[in-house]
Amino acid sequence: MKLANRLAFITGGGRGIGRAIAFEFAREGASVAVAARTREHVEEVAKEIADDLGVQTLAIECDVENTANVNEAIDGFRAHFGRGPDIVVNNAGLVETELFIRTDEQMWERHLNVNLGGTFRCTHAALPEMIESRWGRIINIASIAAKTGAPYISAYAASKHGVLGLTRSLALEVATQGITVNAICPGYVDTEMTLRGVENIVARTGKSADEALRTIMNMSPQHRLVTPEEVAALAVLLASEAGRGINGQAINVDGGTVLF
Ligand code: NDP
C-alpha cells in the first residue's frame, strides 16, 4: 500500500473530486479527514470510507474562507490522530461564471478567498509540523484554468493562476525538507460543478442539456469528461514515496486539452 501510516487532510471532501481522493487514499492505507462546510456530506463520506475500507476517518465541518475555522480543523485533526497531517489536499473550490464587466468585487473576492485563500490557510496551518517531521505533501487541486483563460471565468482563472504561483514558490522553499508541493490541473470532471456548468450553458444559450454536455465534452480531444478517480490516481502518486521527485509541478489531467 502506497500510503500506509500516512494521515491526510482533504478539503472539499464531501463530494466530487475530494471524495474520490479520500477513497483512493484510504484504499492505499492512509487515514483520512474529510473537511467541507456541509456536515452531513463529510459525515457520510467519512462513515462510508471507514465502513468499506476499515481505515480511521474523521469528518470535519470547516469553511476554508475562515482562518479560525481552518486552525480549529487542524487542531481537531491533531487531537484525533495524535499529530498533524502528513498530506494536505487543497481541493475545496467554487466557480461562478460571469462576464468580467459584470463581475463585482464580492464575486471576485469569493473566488480569491476560497480557491486561493483556502489553499493558503490550510497549507499555513499544517506546514510547520511537516517541516518539523521532515516529510510532507501539499497537493493543490487547481484547474487547466490555472494555465489558460476563457470568457466568463476571469475571477476563477485568476484565483487558480494564483494557486500555481503559490505552489511553485512554496515548492522551492521546502524542497530540502522532505516536502513536495504540486498542483493538479483537471479539465472538465464528471462532478456537480460541471453539472452546474451544463445548467449555465442551457440557461445562457437555450441549448438542450445533452447538447450543452456535448459542447463541454468536445473541449477535450478525448471528447469526454475526466472522472474524479483519474484525478485521485494522480493525487496518490504525488502523495506517495515514489512521487518524491515530483515537486513544484502543475500536471494536467484533461485528455490533452492544454498542452503545457
Ligand atoms: P464540487 O462542487 O462537486 O465540490 C466542491 C467541494 O468543495 C464540496 O465538497 C464543497 O462542500 C467544498 N467547498 C466549497 N466551498 C468550500 C469552503 N468555503 N470551505 C470548505 N469546503 C468548501 O466540485 P469538484 O469536486 O468538481 O471540484 C473540486 C476542485 O476541483 C475545485 O477546486 C475545482 O475548482 C477543481 N476543478 C474542478 C473541475 C471540474 O470540472 N469539476 C475542473 C478543474 C478543477 P460544501 O459546499 O459543503 O462546503
PDB file of N, CA and C in Angstrom, residues 3 7-26 30-36 42 45 49 58 60 62 64 74 77 85 87-92 122 139 141 235:
ATOM      1  N   LEU A   3       0.275   4.393   0.768  1.00  0.00           N
ATOM      2  CA  LEU A   3       0.141   5.477   1.752  1.00  0.00           C
ATOM      3  C   LEU A   3      -0.059   4.938   3.175  1.00  0.00           C
ATOM      4  N   LEU A   7      -1.297  10.219   7.269  1.00  0.00           N
ATOM      5  CA  LEU A   7      -2.515  10.920   7.681  1.00  0.00           C
ATOM      6  C   LEU A   7      -2.793  12.030   6.664  1.00  0.00           C
ATOM      7  N   ALA A   8      -4.026  12.055   6.136  1.00  0.00           N
ATOM      8  CA  ALA A   8      -4.339  13.033   5.090  1.00  0.00           C
ATOM      9  C   ALA A   8      -5.516  13.916   5.481  1.00  0.00           C
ATOM     10  N   PHE A   9      -5.420  15.175   5.127  1.00  0.00           N
ATOM     11  CA  PHE A   9      -6.479  16.168   5.355  1.00  0.00           C
ATOM     12  C   PHE A   9      -6.921  16.654   3.976  1.00  0.00           C
ATOM     13  N   ILE A  10      -8.195  16.438   3.671  1.00  0.00           N
ATOM     14  CA  ILE A  10      -8.679  16.715   2.307  1.00  0.00           C
ATOM     15  C   ILE A  10      -9.840  17.697   2.380  1.00  0.00           C
ATOM     16  N   THR A  11      -9.657  18.884   1.821  1.00  0.00           N
ATOM     17  CA  THR A  11     -10.752  19.859   1.850  1.00  0.00           C
ATOM     18  C   THR A  11     -11.688  19.603   0.667  1.00  0.00           C
ATOM     19  N   GLY A  12     -12.946  19.988   0.858  1.00  0.00           N
ATOM     20  CA  GLY A  12     -13.938  19.710  -0.184  1.00  0.00           C
ATOM     21  C   GLY A  12     -14.133  18.212  -0.346  1.00  0.00           C
ATOM     22  N   GLY A  13     -13.982  17.483   0.766  1.00  0.00           N
ATOM     23  CA  GLY A  13     -14.058  16.021   0.708  1.00  0.00           C
ATOM     24  C   GLY A  13     -15.472  15.469   0.745  1.00  0.00           C
ATOM     25  N   GLY A  14     -16.455  16.336   0.774  1.00  0.00           N
ATOM     26  CA  GLY A  14     -17.840  15.884   0.896  1.00  0.00           C
ATOM     27  C   GLY A  14     -18.466  15.368  -0.390  1.00  0.00           C
ATOM     28  N   ARG A  15     -17.850  15.661  -1.502  1.00  0.00           N
ATOM     29  CA  ARG A  15     -18.376  15.146  -2.786  1.00  0.00           C
ATOM     30  C   ARG A  15     -17.295  15.307  -3.864  1.00  0.00           C
ATOM     31  N   GLY A  16     -17.613  14.844  -5.061  1.00  0.00           N
ATOM     32  CA  GLY A  16     -16.797  15.115  -6.256  1.00  0.00           C
ATOM     33  C   GLY A  16     -15.362  14.627  -6.146  1.00  0.00           C
ATOM     34  N   ILE A  17     -14.451  15.482  -6.574  1.00  0.00           N
ATOM     35  CA  ILE A  17     -13.035  15.105  -6.653  1.00  0.00           C
ATOM     36  C   ILE A  17     -12.468  14.815  -5.252  1.00  0.00           C
ATOM     37  N   GLY A  18     -12.820  15.645  -4.267  1.00  0.00           N
ATOM     38  CA  GLY A  18     -12.295  15.458  -2.912  1.00  0.00           C
ATOM     39  C   GLY A  18     -12.710  14.116  -2.330  1.00  0.00           C
ATOM     40  N   ARG A  19     -13.950  13.741  -2.573  1.00  0.00           N
ATOM     41  CA  ARG A  19     -14.456  12.452  -2.091  1.00  0.00           C
ATOM     42  C   ARG A  19     -13.669  11.304  -2.738  1.00  0.00           C
ATOM     43  N   ALA A  20     -13.444  11.400  -4.036  1.00  0.00           N
ATOM     44  CA  ALA A  20     -12.711  10.340  -4.755  1.00  0.00           C
ATOM     45  C   ALA A  20     -11.278  10.243  -4.229  1.00  0.00           C
ATOM     46  N   ILE A  21     -10.653  11.378  -3.952  1.00  0.00           N
ATOM     47  CA  ILE A  21      -9.279  11.355  -3.419  1.00  0.00           C
ATOM     48  C   ILE A  21      -9.276  10.698  -2.043  1.00  0.00           C
ATOM     49  N   ALA A  22     -10.257  11.032  -1.213  1.00  0.00           N
ATOM     50  CA  ALA A  22     -10.329  10.428   0.128  1.00  0.00           C
ATOM     51  C   ALA A  22     -10.432   8.899   0.010  1.00  0.00           C
ATOM     52  N   PHE A  23     -11.280   8.425  -0.892  1.00  0.00           N
ATOM     53  CA  PHE A  23     -11.427   6.974  -1.086  1.00  0.00           C
ATOM     54  C   PHE A  23     -10.112   6.339  -1.567  1.00  0.00           C
ATOM     55  N   GLU A  24      -9.485   6.946  -2.579  1.00  0.00           N
ATOM     56  CA  GLU A  24      -8.242   6.350  -3.134  1.00  0.00           C
ATOM     57  C   GLU A  24      -7.141   6.344  -2.085  1.00  0.00           C
ATOM     58  N   PHE A  25      -7.030   7.436  -1.314  1.00  0.00           N
ATOM     59  CA  PHE A  25      -6.006   7.482  -0.256  1.00  0.00           C
ATOM     60  C   PHE A  25      -6.274   6.369   0.768  1.00  0.00           C
ATOM     61  N   ALA A  26      -7.531   6.209   1.139  1.00  0.00           N
ATOM     62  CA  ALA A  26      -7.874   5.177   2.124  1.00  0.00           C
ATOM     63  C   ALA A  26      -7.573   3.785   1.564  1.00  0.00           C
ATOM     64  N   ALA A  30      -4.050   5.081   3.860  1.00  0.00           N
ATOM     65  CA  ALA A  30      -3.997   6.324   4.651  1.00  0.00           C
ATOM     66  C   ALA A  30      -5.219   6.443   5.549  1.00  0.00           C
ATOM     67  N   SER A  31      -5.041   7.126   6.685  1.00  0.00           N
ATOM     68  CA  SER A  31      -6.188   7.590   7.472  1.00  0.00           C
ATOM     69  C   SER A  31      -6.563   8.952   6.914  1.00  0.00           C
ATOM     70  N   VAL A  32      -7.865   9.203   6.782  1.00  0.00           N
ATOM     71  CA  VAL A  32      -8.253  10.435   6.087  1.00  0.00           C
ATOM     72  C   VAL A  32      -9.248  11.269   6.894  1.00  0.00           C
ATOM     73  N   ALA A  33      -9.032  12.593   6.847  1.00  0.00           N
ATOM     74  CA  ALA A  33     -10.013  13.541   7.370  1.00  0.00           C
ATOM     75  C   ALA A  33     -10.613  14.267   6.183  1.00  0.00           C
ATOM     76  N   VAL A  34     -11.934  14.272   6.114  1.00  0.00           N
ATOM     77  CA  VAL A  34     -12.611  14.999   5.030  1.00  0.00           C
ATOM     78  C   VAL A  34     -13.268  16.239   5.622  1.00  0.00           C
ATOM     79  N   ALA A  35     -13.000  17.370   4.977  1.00  0.00           N
ATOM     80  CA  ALA A  35     -13.486  18.652   5.501  1.00  0.00           C
ATOM     81  C   ALA A  35     -14.294  19.377   4.430  1.00  0.00           C
ATOM     82  N   ALA A  36     -15.426  19.936   4.856  1.00  0.00           N
ATOM     83  CA  ALA A  36     -16.234  20.802   3.978  1.00  0.00           C
ATOM     84  C   ALA A  36     -17.242  21.516   4.882  1.00  0.00           C
ATOM     85  N   VAL A  42     -19.760  15.420   4.851  1.00  0.00           N
ATOM     86  CA  VAL A  42     -18.467  14.891   5.314  1.00  0.00           C
ATOM     87  C   VAL A  42     -18.668  13.693   6.249  1.00  0.00           C
ATOM     88  N   VAL A  45     -19.358  10.651   3.975  1.00  0.00           N
ATOM     89  CA  VAL A  45     -18.155  10.152   3.289  1.00  0.00           C
ATOM     90  C   VAL A  45     -17.224   9.462   4.298  1.00  0.00           C
ATOM     91  N   ILE A  49     -16.238   5.455   4.035  1.00  0.00           N
ATOM     92  CA  ILE A  49     -14.847   5.011   3.883  1.00  0.00           C
ATOM     93  C   ILE A  49     -14.459   4.084   5.033  1.00  0.00           C
ATOM     94  N   LEU A  58     -12.107  10.852   9.775  1.00  0.00           N
ATOM     95  CA  LEU A  58     -12.620  11.941  10.593  1.00  0.00           C
ATOM     96  C   LEU A  58     -13.389  12.893   9.686  1.00  0.00           C
ATOM     97  N   ILE A  60     -14.826  16.646   9.296  1.00  0.00           N
ATOM     98  CA  ILE A  60     -14.599  17.974   9.886  1.00  0.00           C
ATOM     99  C   ILE A  60     -15.430  19.012   9.143  1.00  0.00           C
ATOM    100  N   CYS A  62     -15.847  22.567   8.131  1.00  0.00           N
ATOM    101  CA  CYS A  62     -14.845  23.642   8.038  1.00  0.00           C
ATOM    102  C   CYS A  62     -15.097  24.492   6.805  1.00  0.00           C
ATOM    103  N   VAL A  64     -13.154  26.942   4.491  1.00  0.00           N
ATOM    104  CA  VAL A  64     -11.752  27.328   4.260  1.00  0.00           C
ATOM    105  C   VAL A  64     -11.587  28.837   4.072  1.00  0.00           C
ATOM    106  N   ILE A  74      -7.511  21.944  11.925  1.00  0.00           N
ATOM    107  CA  ILE A  74      -6.200  21.281  12.030  1.00  0.00           C
ATOM    108  C   ILE A  74      -5.933  20.888  13.497  1.00  0.00           C
ATOM    109  N   PHE A  77      -7.893  17.809  14.052  1.00  0.00           N
ATOM    110  CA  PHE A  77      -7.195  16.701  13.376  1.00  0.00           C
ATOM    111  C   PHE A  77      -6.101  16.147  14.299  1.00  0.00           C
ATOM    112  N   PRO A  85      -1.482  16.575   9.858  1.00  0.00           N
ATOM    113  CA  PRO A  85      -1.488  15.817   8.608  1.00  0.00           C
ATOM    114  C   PRO A  85      -0.108  15.712   7.949  1.00  0.00           C
ATOM    115  N   ILE A  87      -0.231  14.786   4.743  1.00  0.00           N
ATOM    116  CA  ILE A  87      -0.647  15.140   3.375  1.00  0.00           C
ATOM    117  C   ILE A  87      -1.831  16.107   3.472  1.00  0.00           C
ATOM    118  N   VAL A  88      -1.729  17.240   2.815  1.00  0.00           N
ATOM    119  CA  VAL A  88      -2.868  18.159   2.727  1.00  0.00           C
ATOM    120  C   VAL A  88      -3.288  18.250   1.260  1.00  0.00           C
ATOM    121  N   VAL A  89      -4.558  18.016   1.008  1.00  0.00           N
ATOM    122  CA  VAL A  89      -5.087  18.207  -0.351  1.00  0.00           C
ATOM    123  C   VAL A  89      -6.015  19.410  -0.325  1.00  0.00           C
ATOM    124  N   ASN A  90      -5.579  20.478  -0.962  1.00  0.00           N
ATOM    125  CA  ASN A  90      -6.391  21.692  -1.047  1.00  0.00           C
ATOM    126  C   ASN A  90      -7.269  21.585  -2.278  1.00  0.00           C
ATOM    127  N   ASN A  91      -8.481  21.092  -2.039  1.00  0.00           N
ATOM    128  CA  ASN A  91      -9.393  20.794  -3.140  1.00  0.00           C
ATOM    129  C   ASN A  91     -10.655  21.651  -3.100  1.00  0.00           C
ATOM    130  N   ALA A  92     -11.030  22.180  -1.927  1.00  0.00           N
ATOM    131  CA  ALA A  92     -12.274  22.966  -1.816  1.00  0.00           C
ATOM    132  C   ALA A  92     -12.232  24.112  -2.816  1.00  0.00           C
ATOM    133  N   CYS A 122      -4.981  26.527   4.769  1.00  0.00           N
ATOM    134  CA  CYS A 122      -4.789  25.118   5.179  1.00  0.00           C
ATOM    135  C   CYS A 122      -3.315  24.752   5.130  1.00  0.00           C
ATOM    136  N   ILE A 139      -0.871  19.018  -1.931  1.00  0.00           N
ATOM    137  CA  ILE A 139      -1.412  18.773  -3.283  1.00  0.00           C
ATOM    138  C   ILE A 139      -2.565  19.751  -3.498  1.00  0.00           C
ATOM    139  N   ILE A 141      -5.483  21.247  -5.815  1.00  0.00           N
ATOM    140  CA  ILE A 141      -6.302  20.960  -6.998  1.00  0.00           C
ATOM    141  C   ILE A 141      -6.593  22.300  -7.668  1.00  0.00           C
ATOM    142  N   ALA A 235      -3.236  12.072  -7.613  1.00  0.00           N
ATOM    143  CA  ALA A 235      -3.019  12.547  -6.236  1.00  0.00           C
ATOM    144  C   ALA A 235      -2.289  11.473  -5.418  1.00  0.00           C
TER     145      ALA A 235
END
